[in-house]
Coordinates of C-alpha atoms in Angstrom, one line a residue:
M16 CA -12.4 -9.5 -33.5
T17 CA -9.2 -9.2 -35.5
E18 CA -11.0 -7.4 -38.3
S19 CA -12.6 -4.9 -36.0
I20 CA -9.3 -4.0 -34.3
Q21 CA -7.5 -3.7 -37.7
T22 CA -10.3 -1.4 -38.9
A23 CA -9.7 0.8 -35.8
M24 CA -6.0 1.1 -36.7
P25 CA -5.5 3.4 -39.7
E26 CA -1.8 2.9 -39.6
A27 CA -1.9 -0.9 -39.2
T28 CA -0.8 -1.3 -42.7
G29 CA 2.2 1.0 -42.4
R30 CA 5.8 -0.1 -43.0
D31 CA 8.1 -2.3 -41.1
S32 CA 11.7 -1.7 -40.0
L33 CA 13.0 -2.6 -43.5
G34 CA 10.7 -0.1 -45.2
R35 CA 8.4 -2.8 -46.6
A36 CA 4.6 -2.7 -46.3
A37 CA 3.7 -4.4 -43.0
S38 CA 1.9 -7.7 -43.5
P39 CA -1.9 -7.7 -42.6
L40 CA -1.1 -11.0 -40.8
L41 CA 1.2 -9.3 -38.3
F42 CA -1.5 -8.7 -35.8
P43 CA -3.0 -12.2 -35.9
I44 CA 0.5 -13.6 -35.6
R45 CA 1.2 -11.6 -32.5
L46 CA -2.2 -12.6 -31.0
G47 CA -1.3 -16.2 -31.7
I48 CA 2.0 -15.8 -29.9
G49 CA 0.3 -14.3 -26.9
A50 CA -2.4 -17.1 -26.9
V51 CA 0.3 -19.8 -27.0
Q52 CA 2.2 -18.1 -24.2
G53 CA -0.9 -17.6 -22.1
L54 CA -2.0 -21.2 -22.4
A55 CA 1.5 -22.5 -21.7
L56 CA 2.0 -20.4 -18.6
W57 CA -1.5 -21.4 -17.3
W58 CA -0.6 -25.1 -17.8
L59 CA 2.6 -24.6 -15.9
Y60 CA 0.8 -22.7 -13.1
Q61 CA -1.7 -25.5 -12.8
A62 CA 1.0 -28.1 -12.6
A63 CA 2.7 -26.1 -9.8
D64 CA -0.5 -25.5 -8.0
M65 CA -1.7 -29.1 -8.0
S66 CA 0.2 -29.9 -4.8
L67 CA -0.3 -32.7 -2.3
I68 CA 1.7 -33.1 0.9
S69 CA 2.7 -36.7 1.5
G70 CA 4.6 -36.9 4.8
R71 CA 7.4 -34.4 4.4
D72 CA 7.4 -34.4 0.6
I73 CA 5.4 -32.2 -1.7
V74 CA 3.9 -34.0 -4.7
R75 CA 3.0 -31.8 -7.7
G76 CA 1.6 -32.5 -11.1
W77 CA 3.8 -33.0 -14.1
P78 CA 6.0 -31.1 -15.2
A79 CA 6.3 -29.3 -11.8
S80 CA 7.2 -32.7 -10.3
E81 CA 10.4 -32.5 -12.4
P82 CA 12.2 -29.2 -11.5
T83 CA 15.0 -29.8 -14.1
L84 CA 12.2 -29.6 -16.7
F85 CA 9.8 -27.2 -15.1
A86 CA 12.3 -24.3 -14.5
P87 CA 13.6 -24.3 -18.2
L88 CA 10.0 -24.4 -19.5
V89 CA 9.0 -21.4 -17.3
L90 CA 11.9 -19.4 -18.5
I91 CA 11.3 -20.3 -22.2
F92 CA 7.6 -19.5 -22.1
L93 CA 8.2 -16.2 -20.2
F94 CA 10.8 -14.8 -22.4
V95 CA 10.9 -16.4 -25.9
P96 CA 7.3 -15.2 -26.8
V97 CA 8.4 -11.7 -25.9
L98 CA 11.4 -12.0 -28.2
L99 CA 9.1 -13.2 -31.0
L100 CA 6.7 -10.3 -30.4
A101 CA 9.6 -7.8 -30.6
G102 CA 11.1 -9.5 -33.7
V103 CA 8.1 -10.4 -35.9
G104 CA 7.7 -7.8 -38.6
R105 CA 11.1 -6.3 -37.9
M106 CA 13.5 -9.2 -38.3
R107 CA 13.9 -11.6 -41.2
W108 CA 12.0 -14.9 -40.5
R109 CA 15.1 -17.0 -40.8
T110 CA 17.1 -14.8 -38.4
L111 CA 14.2 -14.6 -36.0
T112 CA 13.7 -18.4 -36.0
I113 CA 17.4 -19.0 -35.4
W114 CA 17.5 -16.4 -32.6
A115 CA 14.4 -17.8 -30.9
I116 CA 15.8 -21.3 -31.0
V117 CA 19.2 -20.2 -29.6
A118 CA 17.5 -18.2 -26.9
A119 CA 15.3 -21.1 -25.9
V120 CA 18.3 -23.5 -25.7
V121 CA 20.3 -21.0 -23.7
L122 CA 17.4 -20.4 -21.3
A123 CA 16.9 -24.2 -21.0
L124 CA 20.5 -24.7 -20.1
L125 CA 20.5 -21.8 -17.6
G126 CA 17.3 -23.1 -16.0
W127 CA 18.7 -26.7 -15.8
H128 CA 21.9 -25.5 -14.2
E129 CA 20.0 -23.4 -11.7
V130 CA 18.1 -26.5 -10.6
A131 CA 21.1 -28.8 -10.7
R132 CA 23.2 -26.7 -8.4
Q133 CA 20.5 -26.4 -5.7
S134 CA 19.9 -28.7 -2.8
A135 CA 16.6 -30.5 -2.0
E136 CA 15.4 -27.9 0.5
T137 CA 15.5 -25.0 -2.0
L138 CA 13.8 -27.0 -4.7
R139 CA 10.5 -27.4 -2.8
Y140 CA 8.9 -24.3 -4.3
P141 CA 8.3 -23.5 -8.0
P142 CA 9.5 -22.0 -10.3
F143 CA 12.8 -23.4 -8.8
F144 CA 15.0 -20.5 -10.0
T145 CA 16.1 -17.4 -8.1
A146 CA 15.3 -13.8 -8.8
P147 CA 18.8 -12.9 -10.0
L148 CA 18.5 -15.4 -12.8
F149 CA 15.2 -13.9 -13.9
L150 CA 16.5 -10.3 -13.8
F151 CA 19.9 -10.9 -15.3
G152 CA 18.4 -13.3 -17.9
A153 CA 15.9 -10.7 -19.0
A154 CA 18.8 -8.1 -19.3
A155 CA 20.9 -10.5 -21.3
L156 CA 18.0 -11.3 -23.7
F157 CA 17.2 -7.6 -24.1
I158 CA 20.8 -6.7 -24.9
G159 CA 21.2 -9.7 -27.2
H160 CA 18.0 -9.0 -29.1
H161 CA 19.0 -5.4 -29.8
L162 CA 22.5 -6.5 -30.9
I163 CA 21.0 -8.9 -33.4
L164 CA 18.0 -6.8 -34.7
P165 CA 20.0 -3.8 -36.1
A166 CA 22.7 -6.2 -37.6
D167 CA 19.9 -8.2 -39.4
T168 CA 18.3 -5.0 -40.6
E169 CA 21.6 -3.6 -42.0
R170 CA 22.7 -7.0 -43.3
R171 CA 26.0 -6.9 -41.4
W172 CA 27.6 -8.5 -38.4
I173 CA 28.1 -5.3 -36.5
A174 CA 25.5 -2.6 -37.2
T175 CA 26.1 1.1 -37.1
F176 CA 25.7 2.8 -33.7
P177 CA 22.5 4.8 -34.8
G178 CA 20.9 1.5 -35.6
Y179 CA 21.6 0.1 -32.1
F180 CA 20.5 3.3 -30.5
D181 CA 17.3 3.6 -32.5
T182 CA 16.1 0.0 -31.9
A183 CA 17.1 -0.3 -28.2
W184 CA 15.6 3.0 -27.0
K185 CA 12.5 2.5 -29.2
A186 CA 12.1 -1.0 -27.7
G187 CA 12.6 0.4 -24.2
V188 CA 9.9 3.0 -24.6
Q189 CA 7.6 0.5 -26.3
L190 CA 8.1 -2.1 -23.6
G191 CA 7.3 0.5 -20.9
L192 CA 4.1 1.6 -22.7
S193 CA 3.0 -2.0 -23.3
I194 CA 3.4 -2.9 -19.7
G195 CA 1.6 0.3 -18.7
F196 CA -1.3 -0.5 -21.1
T197 CA -1.6 -4.0 -19.7
G198 CA -1.7 -2.6 -16.2
A199 CA -4.3 0.0 -17.1
F200 CA -6.4 -2.7 -18.7
W201 CA -6.5 -4.7 -15.5
L202 CA -7.2 -1.6 -13.4
L203 CA -10.2 -0.9 -15.6
L204 CA -11.3 -4.5 -15.5
L205 CA -11.1 -4.6 -11.8
L206 CA -13.1 -1.3 -11.6
G207 CA -15.8 -2.8 -13.9
S208 CA -16.0 -6.0 -11.9
E209 CA -16.7 -3.9 -8.7
L210 CA -19.4 -2.0 -10.5
F211 CA -21.1 -5.2 -11.6
K212 CA -20.6 -6.7 -8.1
I213 CA -22.5 -3.9 -6.3
I214 CA -25.5 -4.5 -8.4
G215 CA -25.5 -8.2 -7.6
L216 CA -23.6 -9.5 -10.7
P217 CA -20.3 -11.0 -9.4
F218 CA -19.6 -13.0 -12.6
L219 CA -16.7 -10.7 -13.7
S220 CA -15.2 -10.6 -10.2
N221 CA -15.3 -14.4 -10.2
L222 CA -13.7 -14.6 -13.6
I223 CA -10.8 -12.4 -12.5
G224 CA -10.2 -14.8 -9.6
E225 CA -9.7 -17.7 -12.0
E226 CA -6.1 -18.3 -13.3
W227 CA -7.4 -19.9 -16.5
F228 CA -8.9 -16.5 -17.3
T229 CA -6.3 -14.0 -16.0
I230 CA -3.1 -15.6 -17.2
P231 CA -4.1 -16.1 -20.9
L232 CA -6.0 -12.8 -21.0
T233 CA -2.9 -10.9 -19.8
C234 CA -0.8 -12.7 -22.4
L235 CA -3.3 -11.5 -25.1
V236 CA -3.5 -7.9 -23.9
F237 CA 0.2 -7.5 -24.0
P238 CA 0.7 -8.3 -27.7
V239 CA -2.2 -6.0 -28.5
A240 CA -0.3 -3.2 -26.7
V241 CA 2.8 -4.1 -28.6
H242 CA 1.0 -4.0 -31.9
L243 CA -0.7 -0.7 -31.1
T244 CA 2.6 1.0 -30.2
D245 CA 4.4 -0.7 -33.2
V246 CA 2.1 0.5 -35.9
R247 CA 2.2 4.1 -34.7
D248 CA 6.0 4.4 -35.1
G249 CA 6.0 8.1 -35.2
L250 CA 4.2 8.3 -31.9
I251 CA 6.8 6.1 -30.2
R252 CA 9.6 8.1 -31.7
G253 CA 8.0 11.3 -30.4
V254 CA 7.6 9.9 -26.9
R255 CA 11.2 8.7 -27.0
T256 CA 12.4 12.1 -28.0
V257 CA 10.6 13.8 -25.1
V258 CA 12.0 11.1 -22.7
L259 CA 15.5 11.6 -23.9
M260 CA 15.3 15.3 -23.8
L261 CA 14.1 15.3 -20.2
L262 CA 16.6 12.8 -19.0
S263 CA 19.5 14.5 -20.7
W264 CA 19.0 17.6 -18.6
L265 CA 19.0 15.5 -15.5
L266 CA 22.6 14.7 -16.4
L267 CA 23.5 18.2 -15.1
V268 CA 22.0 17.4 -11.7
M269 CA 23.6 14.0 -11.4
T270 CA 27.0 15.3 -12.5
V271 CA 27.0 18.0 -9.9
L272 CA 25.9 15.6 -7.2
V273 CA 28.6 13.0 -8.1
A274 CA 31.3 15.7 -8.4
G275 CA 30.4 17.1 -5.0
F276 CA 30.4 13.6 -3.5
L277 CA 33.9 12.9 -4.8
V278 CA 35.3 16.3 -3.8
A279 CA 34.0 15.9 -0.3
L280 CA 35.4 12.4 0.2
P281 CA 39.0 13.5 1.0
F282 CA 37.6 15.7 3.8
T283 CA 35.1 13.3 5.3
G284 CA 37.0 10.1 4.8
L285 CA 35.8 6.7 3.5
D286 CA 34.7 5.2 6.8
G287 CA 31.2 6.5 6.5
L288 CA 30.9 5.0 3.0
W289 CA 32.3 1.6 4.1
D290 CA 30.1 1.6 7.2
T291 CA 26.9 1.6 5.1
G292 CA 27.6 -2.1 4.1
S293 CA 26.3 -1.3 0.6
A294 CA 29.1 1.1 -0.7
T295 CA 29.7 -1.0 -3.8
A296 CA 26.0 -1.0 -4.8
L297 CA 25.7 2.7 -4.2
V298 CA 28.7 3.8 -6.2
L299 CA 27.9 1.4 -9.1
S300 CA 24.3 2.6 -9.1
A301 CA 25.6 6.2 -9.4
A302 CA 28.0 5.1 -12.2
A303 CA 25.1 3.4 -14.0
A304 CA 22.9 6.5 -13.7
L305 CA 25.7 8.6 -15.3
I306 CA 26.1 6.1 -18.1
I307 CA 22.4 6.1 -18.9
L308 CA 22.2 9.9 -18.8
I309 CA 25.3 10.4 -20.9
N310 CA 23.6 8.3 -23.6
T311 CA 20.4 10.3 -23.4
A312 CA 22.5 13.4 -24.2
Y313 CA 24.7 11.8 -26.8
Q314 CA 21.8 9.8 -28.4
D315 CA 22.8 8.4 -31.8
G316 CA 25.7 10.8 -32.4
R317 CA 24.2 12.4 -35.6
P318 CA 24.9 16.1 -36.2
D319 CA 21.2 17.0 -36.0
N320 CA 21.1 15.5 -32.4
L321 CA 24.1 17.4 -31.2
P322 CA 23.2 18.7 -27.6
P323 CA 23.8 22.2 -26.4
A324 CA 27.3 23.2 -25.3
V325 CA 26.4 23.0 -21.6
L326 CA 25.3 19.4 -22.0
R327 CA 28.3 18.5 -24.1
M328 CA 30.5 19.8 -21.2
A329 CA 28.4 17.9 -18.7
V330 CA 28.8 14.7 -20.8
R331 CA 32.6 15.0 -20.8
V332 CA 32.8 15.7 -17.0
A333 CA 30.4 12.9 -16.3
A334 CA 32.3 10.5 -18.4
V335 CA 35.5 11.2 -16.4
L336 CA 33.6 10.9 -13.1
I337 CA 32.7 7.3 -13.9
T338 CA 36.3 6.2 -13.3
P339 CA 36.6 7.2 -9.6
L340 CA 33.2 5.7 -8.9
V341 CA 34.3 2.3 -10.4
I342 CA 37.6 2.5 -8.5
L343 CA 35.7 3.0 -5.2
A344 CA 33.5 0.0 -6.1
F345 CA 36.6 -2.2 -6.6
W346 CA 38.1 -0.8 -3.4
G347 CA 35.0 -1.6 -1.4
L348 CA 34.8 -5.1 -2.9
A349 CA 38.5 -5.7 -2.1
L350 CA 38.0 -4.7 1.5
R351 CA 34.9 -6.8 2.0
I352 CA 36.3 -9.9 0.2
G353 CA 39.6 -9.5 2.2
Q354 CA 37.7 -9.4 5.5
H355 CA 34.9 -11.9 4.9
G356 CA 35.7 -13.8 1.6
L357 CA 33.6 -14.3 -1.4
T358 CA 29.8 -14.5 -1.4
P359 CA 27.4 -14.9 -4.4
D360 CA 26.4 -11.2 -4.0
R361 CA 30.0 -10.0 -4.1
I362 CA 30.8 -12.1 -7.1
I363 CA 27.8 -10.6 -9.0
A364 CA 28.9 -7.2 -7.8
L365 CA 32.4 -7.9 -9.1
A366 CA 31.0 -8.7 -12.5
C367 CA 29.0 -5.5 -12.5
A368 CA 32.1 -3.6 -11.6
V369 CA 34.0 -5.2 -14.5
V370 CA 31.2 -3.9 -16.8
G371 CA 31.6 -0.5 -15.2
L372 CA 35.3 -0.6 -15.7
S373 CA 34.8 -1.2 -19.4
Y374 CA 32.5 1.8 -19.6
A375 CA 34.8 3.9 -17.5
F376 CA 37.8 3.2 -19.8
G377 CA 35.9 3.8 -23.1
Y378 CA 34.0 6.9 -21.9
G379 CA 37.2 8.3 -20.3
V380 CA 39.0 8.0 -23.7
A381 CA 36.0 9.7 -25.4
A382 CA 36.0 12.5 -22.8
L383 CA 39.7 13.2 -23.4
R384 CA 39.2 14.1 -27.0
P385 CA 39.9 17.8 -27.7
F386 CA 37.3 20.0 -25.9
W387 CA 37.0 22.4 -28.8
R388 CA 35.5 19.7 -31.1
R389 CA 32.0 20.7 -32.0
D390 CA 31.2 18.3 -34.7
A391 CA 29.5 14.9 -34.5
A392 CA 32.7 13.2 -33.6
W393 CA 33.0 14.8 -30.2
M394 CA 32.4 11.5 -28.3
T395 CA 32.8 8.9 -31.0
P396 CA 34.7 6.3 -28.9
L397 CA 31.5 6.1 -26.7
E398 CA 29.8 4.2 -29.6
R399 CA 32.3 1.4 -29.8
T400 CA 32.4 1.2 -26.0
N401 CA 28.6 0.7 -25.8
V402 CA 28.6 -2.1 -28.4
W403 CA 31.6 -4.1 -27.0
T404 CA 30.5 -3.6 -23.4
A405 CA 27.1 -4.9 -24.2
I406 CA 28.7 -8.0 -25.6
L407 CA 30.8 -8.3 -22.5
A408 CA 27.8 -7.9 -20.2
V409 CA 26.0 -10.8 -22.0
A410 CA 29.1 -13.0 -21.7
L411 CA 29.4 -12.3 -18.0
I412 CA 25.8 -13.0 -17.4
L413 CA 26.0 -16.3 -19.2
A414 CA 29.2 -17.2 -17.2
L415 CA 27.6 -16.3 -13.8
F416 CA 24.6 -18.4 -14.3
S417 CA 26.4 -21.4 -15.8
P418 CA 29.1 -23.8 -14.4
L419 CA 31.8 -21.5 -15.8
A420 CA 31.6 -19.0 -12.9
D421 CA 28.8 -20.2 -10.7
P422 CA 28.8 -17.7 -7.7
T423 CA 27.8 -20.3 -5.2
R424 CA 30.5 -22.7 -6.1
L425 CA 33.2 -20.0 -6.1
S426 CA 31.9 -18.7 -2.8
V427 CA 32.0 -22.1 -1.2
N428 CA 35.5 -22.9 -2.4
D429 CA 36.7 -19.5 -1.1
Q430 CA 35.0 -19.7 2.3
V431 CA 36.2 -23.2 3.0
A432 CA 39.7 -22.2 1.9
R433 CA 39.6 -19.3 4.4
L434 CA 38.6 -21.7 7.2
E435 CA 41.3 -24.2 6.3
R436 CA 44.1 -21.6 6.2
G437 CA 42.9 -20.0 9.4
A438 CA 41.7 -16.7 7.9
V439 CA 38.5 -17.2 9.8
T440 CA 38.0 -19.0 13.2
V441 CA 35.9 -22.1 13.6
E442 CA 33.5 -20.1 15.9
A443 CA 33.0 -17.3 13.3
F444 CA 32.7 -19.6 10.3
D445 CA 29.1 -19.7 8.9
F446 CA 28.4 -23.4 8.5
R447 CA 24.8 -22.5 7.8
F448 CA 25.8 -20.8 4.6
L449 CA 27.1 -24.2 3.4
R450 CA 24.0 -26.0 4.6
F451 CA 21.2 -23.7 3.4
E452 CA 22.4 -21.1 1.0
S453 CA 25.0 -22.7 -1.3
G454 CA 23.2 -25.7 -2.8
K455 CA 24.9 -28.9 -3.6
A456 CA 28.3 -27.3 -3.6
G457 CA 27.8 -26.3 0.1
L458 CA 26.5 -29.8 1.0
A459 CA 29.5 -31.4 -0.6
A460 CA 31.8 -29.0 1.3
L461 CA 30.0 -29.9 4.6
D462 CA 30.5 -33.6 3.9
R463 CA 34.2 -33.1 3.3
L464 CA 34.5 -30.9 6.5
S465 CA 32.7 -33.6 8.5
G466 CA 35.8 -35.8 8.0
S467 CA 38.2 -33.1 9.0
T468 CA 41.1 -33.9 11.3
D469 CA 40.1 -30.8 13.3
V470 CA 37.6 -32.2 15.8
D471 CA 35.8 -28.9 16.3
V472 CA 35.4 -28.4 12.6
A473 CA 34.1 -31.9 12.1
R474 CA 31.7 -31.6 14.9
R475 CA 30.2 -28.3 13.7
A476 CA 30.0 -29.5 10.1
K477 CA 28.1 -32.7 11.2
N478 CA 25.8 -30.6 13.3
A479 CA 25.1 -28.2 10.5
A480 CA 24.5 -31.1 8.1
A481 CA 21.9 -32.6 10.4
T482 CA 20.1 -29.3 11.0
T483 CA 16.8 -29.0 9.1
D484 CA 15.9 -25.3 9.9
R485 CA 18.0 -22.4 8.9
Y486 CA 17.1 -20.5 12.1
D487 CA 16.6 -23.5 14.4
D488 CA 19.9 -23.1 16.3
A489 CA 21.7 -19.8 16.5
L490 CA 25.2 -21.3 17.2
T491 CA 25.8 -24.5 15.3
G492 CA 27.4 -27.3 17.1
E493 CA 27.9 -25.6 20.5
P494 CA 27.7 -27.9 23.5
K495 CA 25.4 -27.1 26.5
R496 CA 26.6 -24.3 28.7
T497 CA 26.1 -23.4 32.4
P498 CA 24.6 -19.9 32.4
V499 CA 26.1 -17.2 34.7
F500 CA 23.9 -15.0 36.8
E501 CA 24.3 -12.1 39.2
V502 CA 21.6 -12.9 41.7
W503 CA 19.6 -10.1 43.6
P504 CA 19.4 -9.7 46.5
A505 CA 23.0 -10.5 47.1
G506 CA 23.4 -13.9 48.8
T507 CA 20.3 -15.4 47.2
T508 CA 20.8 -18.7 45.6
L509 CA 19.1 -19.8 42.4
P510 CA 17.6 -23.3 42.1
P511 CA 20.4 -25.7 40.9
D512 CA 18.3 -27.0 38.0
F513 CA 17.8 -23.4 36.7
I514 CA 21.5 -23.0 36.1
S515 CA 22.2 -26.5 34.8
G516 CA 23.5 -26.9 31.2
V517 CA 21.3 -25.2 28.6
G518 CA 21.4 -25.4 24.8
T519 CA 21.8 -22.6 22.3
R520 CA 18.1 -22.3 21.7
D521 CA 17.6 -21.2 25.4
D522 CA 17.8 -17.5 26.1
R523 CA 19.9 -18.3 29.3
Y524 CA 22.7 -19.6 27.0
H525 CA 23.9 -16.1 26.4
C526 CA 24.4 -15.4 30.1
T527 CA 28.2 -15.8 30.3
V528 CA 31.1 -14.7 32.5
E529 CA 31.7 -11.8 30.1
T530 CA 28.0 -10.8 30.0
P531 CA 26.3 -12.2 33.1
C532 CA 22.5 -11.8 33.4
L533 CA 20.7 -10.5 36.4
A534 CA 18.2 -12.8 38.2
R535 CA 15.7 -12.3 41.0
L536 CA 13.6 -14.9 42.8
I537 CA 10.0 -13.8 43.3
D538 CA 6.6 -15.4 43.9
L539 CA 4.4 -13.7 41.4
N540 CA 1.2 -15.8 41.6
S541 CA 1.2 -16.3 45.4
D542 CA 1.3 -20.1 45.1
G543 CA 4.2 -20.5 47.4
A544 CA 6.6 -21.4 44.6
T545 CA 9.1 -18.9 43.4
E546 CA 9.5 -17.8 39.8
V547 CA 12.7 -16.2 38.4
L548 CA 12.9 -12.9 36.6
T549 CA 16.0 -12.4 34.4
T550 CA 17.3 -9.6 32.3
S551 CA 20.3 -9.1 30.0
T552 CA 19.4 -6.9 27.1
G553 CA 16.7 -4.6 28.4
L554 CA 13.8 -7.2 28.4
I555 CA 12.7 -8.8 31.7
T556 CA 11.9 -12.5 31.2
L557 CA 9.6 -14.6 33.4
W558 CA 10.7 -18.2 34.1
H559 CA 8.3 -20.7 35.7
R560 CA 8.9 -24.3 36.8
Q561 CA 6.4 -26.6 35.1
A562 CA 4.8 -29.6 36.7
N563 CA 7.4 -31.8 35.0
G564 CA 10.2 -29.9 36.8
Q565 CA 11.4 -28.1 33.6
W566 CA 11.9 -24.3 33.6
S567 CA 9.9 -22.6 30.9
D568 CA 10.1 -19.0 29.5
L569 CA 6.6 -17.6 29.8
G570 CA 7.3 -14.3 28.1
H571 CA 8.6 -10.8 28.7
Y572 CA 7.6 -7.8 30.7
V573 CA 7.3 -4.6 28.7
S574 CA 6.2 -1.1 29.4
R575 CA 2.7 -0.2 28.4
C576 CA 3.6 3.3 27.5
G577 CA 7.1 3.0 26.1
S578 CA 8.9 4.6 29.2
R579 CA 12.6 4.5 29.7
R580 CA 12.1 1.5 31.9
A581 CA 11.3 -0.5 28.9
D582 CA 14.6 0.0 27.3
G583 CA 17.6 0.7 29.5
A584 CA 16.8 0.2 33.1
S585 CA 15.8 -3.4 33.4
R586 CA 18.5 -4.2 35.9
D587 CA 17.4 -1.3 38.1
I588 CA 13.9 -2.6 38.0
L589 CA 14.9 -6.0 39.2
K590 CA 17.0 -4.5 42.0
S591 CA 14.3 -2.1 43.2
D592 CA 12.8 -2.6 46.6
Q593 CA 9.4 -1.4 45.2
L594 CA 9.1 -4.2 42.7
S595 CA 6.1 -6.4 43.3
G596 CA 3.6 -8.4 41.5
V597 CA 0.2 -6.8 40.6
A598 CA -2.9 -8.7 39.8
P599 CA -4.5 -7.9 36.4
E600 CA -7.0 -5.2 36.6
W601 CA -9.4 -7.2 34.4
A602 CA -10.0 -10.9 34.9
D603 CA -9.3 -13.3 32.0
L604 CA -12.2 -15.2 30.5
Q605 CA -12.5 -19.0 30.4
I606 CA -14.7 -21.1 28.2
D607 CA -14.5 -24.9 27.7
G608 CA -11.0 -24.9 29.2
E609 CA -9.7 -22.1 26.9
R610 CA -8.5 -18.9 28.5
L611 CA -9.0 -15.5 26.9
E612 CA -6.6 -12.8 28.0
A613 CA -7.7 -9.2 28.4
R614 CA -5.5 -6.7 26.6
P615 CA -7.4 -3.4 26.8
S616 CA -6.1 -0.1 25.5
L617 CA -4.8 1.7 28.6
S618 CA -3.8 5.2 29.4
C619 CA -0.1 5.9 29.7
L620 CA -0.8 7.3 33.2
E621 CA -1.2 3.7 34.4
A622 CA 1.3 1.3 35.7
S623 CA 4.3 0.8 33.4
V624 CA 4.8 -2.9 33.9
Q625 CA 2.2 -5.3 32.6
P626 CA 1.9 -9.1 32.7
P627 CA 4.0 -11.2 30.2
A628 CA 3.2 -10.3 26.6
T629 CA 3.4 -13.9 25.5
A630 CA 3.2 -17.3 27.1
R631 CA 4.7 -20.4 25.7

């Protein structure tokens, strides 16, 4: 198989990144890396999939039964083989070996910390690490690899900027093409399986459904794509040139949009921006887009890649516009943190804003160089900014996903401090964040708050610690409450047990003196016993006394045709003299004690009130 593929590659014996003749063993080595990765990932998948539920515990096969081992192994076998594929034939073997070992150790430590900080509830499902760790870890490895590769090629600690530019953008294009090739391969394989299936040969379709086939095969196809794109270096550079050219002209569009946005802000005010709830993410995304597009226009800074004058002007203007965007990001973060304290998302956003600030400063300095410079040095400070900010970004990612600046720990400490100093009331404090969303740090904080001298704080903390479902109880620790109703017709009295103390999981709990609900007694099934209809937020709820004397919520009345009565006139409906119960047009079916409800598609000319949509 190897020989046949090599024969089909006339450039397979081209030259590597150091100008040497590429080894004929390069393709078999890459295939071997893919095979090892595929088998390892299939083994890990099998271990995670071999689950038995024993009581409340999930028992999995080894090593999935050991999250502190499983998560690091998944990270290592996902990322390290990709680093080897990207480095073999381009990086010296000694450098590549050291880099792979360092990356594996770092990934193992990050995976271990990710598991160690979590509580037992969040560790029930493989791979036991969160999406941010996967995404930011991939970014850190990509940046780190393309800081090391050019330095190794040039035999120096800090490579020249053209070296960084060439390797990073080439790798980006190659990665995109390789992923696209792998996706196209699977689309064709699926198409072929369907063709065989329609003639009565389902063997290929059955194979695709087997993980032992799909996982290793995917990990073999990807290195084939990497090799195909790698040996045709001229083709990759040509695609990169076209991509950079197209993106560079989009800089004009983005610059005009951002400039218009910033000019309009003084006239529209910032309230609309803050009201989105995602202002920081929006402005940082705009800044990131400008940074990427600026680099597509600047490229490697060589004289033969000097862009046209209009693009050079756009680069300078865009470089200046990054600063106000980053200032807005810090402003928005400061407001949100001041109002609601730190959260993991805000800490990560703060780290991204710091990276943006580094770009804003360096690019701003580059843009302030004399406008009449037309040589290759027109934006030279940009090069140093890119290199040092890349190092800063890697350092921040490592800090965020390690004990140094663990976002959950910092968030817990800040939120508890706000509670203790009175910046947030006990009623407004989110004890569930500590219980379900902040791992062991949150549980430790709950344990400490359970011993608080503030009786209300201690009660709510104990209640939250005992809760097993994140959405089981909307208001943690609240005692039972007597609901308040306006009864119609006036003078009617509700049954005493209907308005006795109810818990927070009962819809009647939200009927208070400030927001009383409307109730009406009515016999809807003509059995001589009255039911109760209530409404508070637009829905009409049916309450029925069960045989054991308990009142049960049977469901809600809704409009069949989406009329106004379904939304804003529920109180008027209950007060109407024309309100009455109507028997269903179509009888329900019954078989062996099971009742089947008729729900036909009806014309909107029919009655607007139907029987309860659900029954519990």
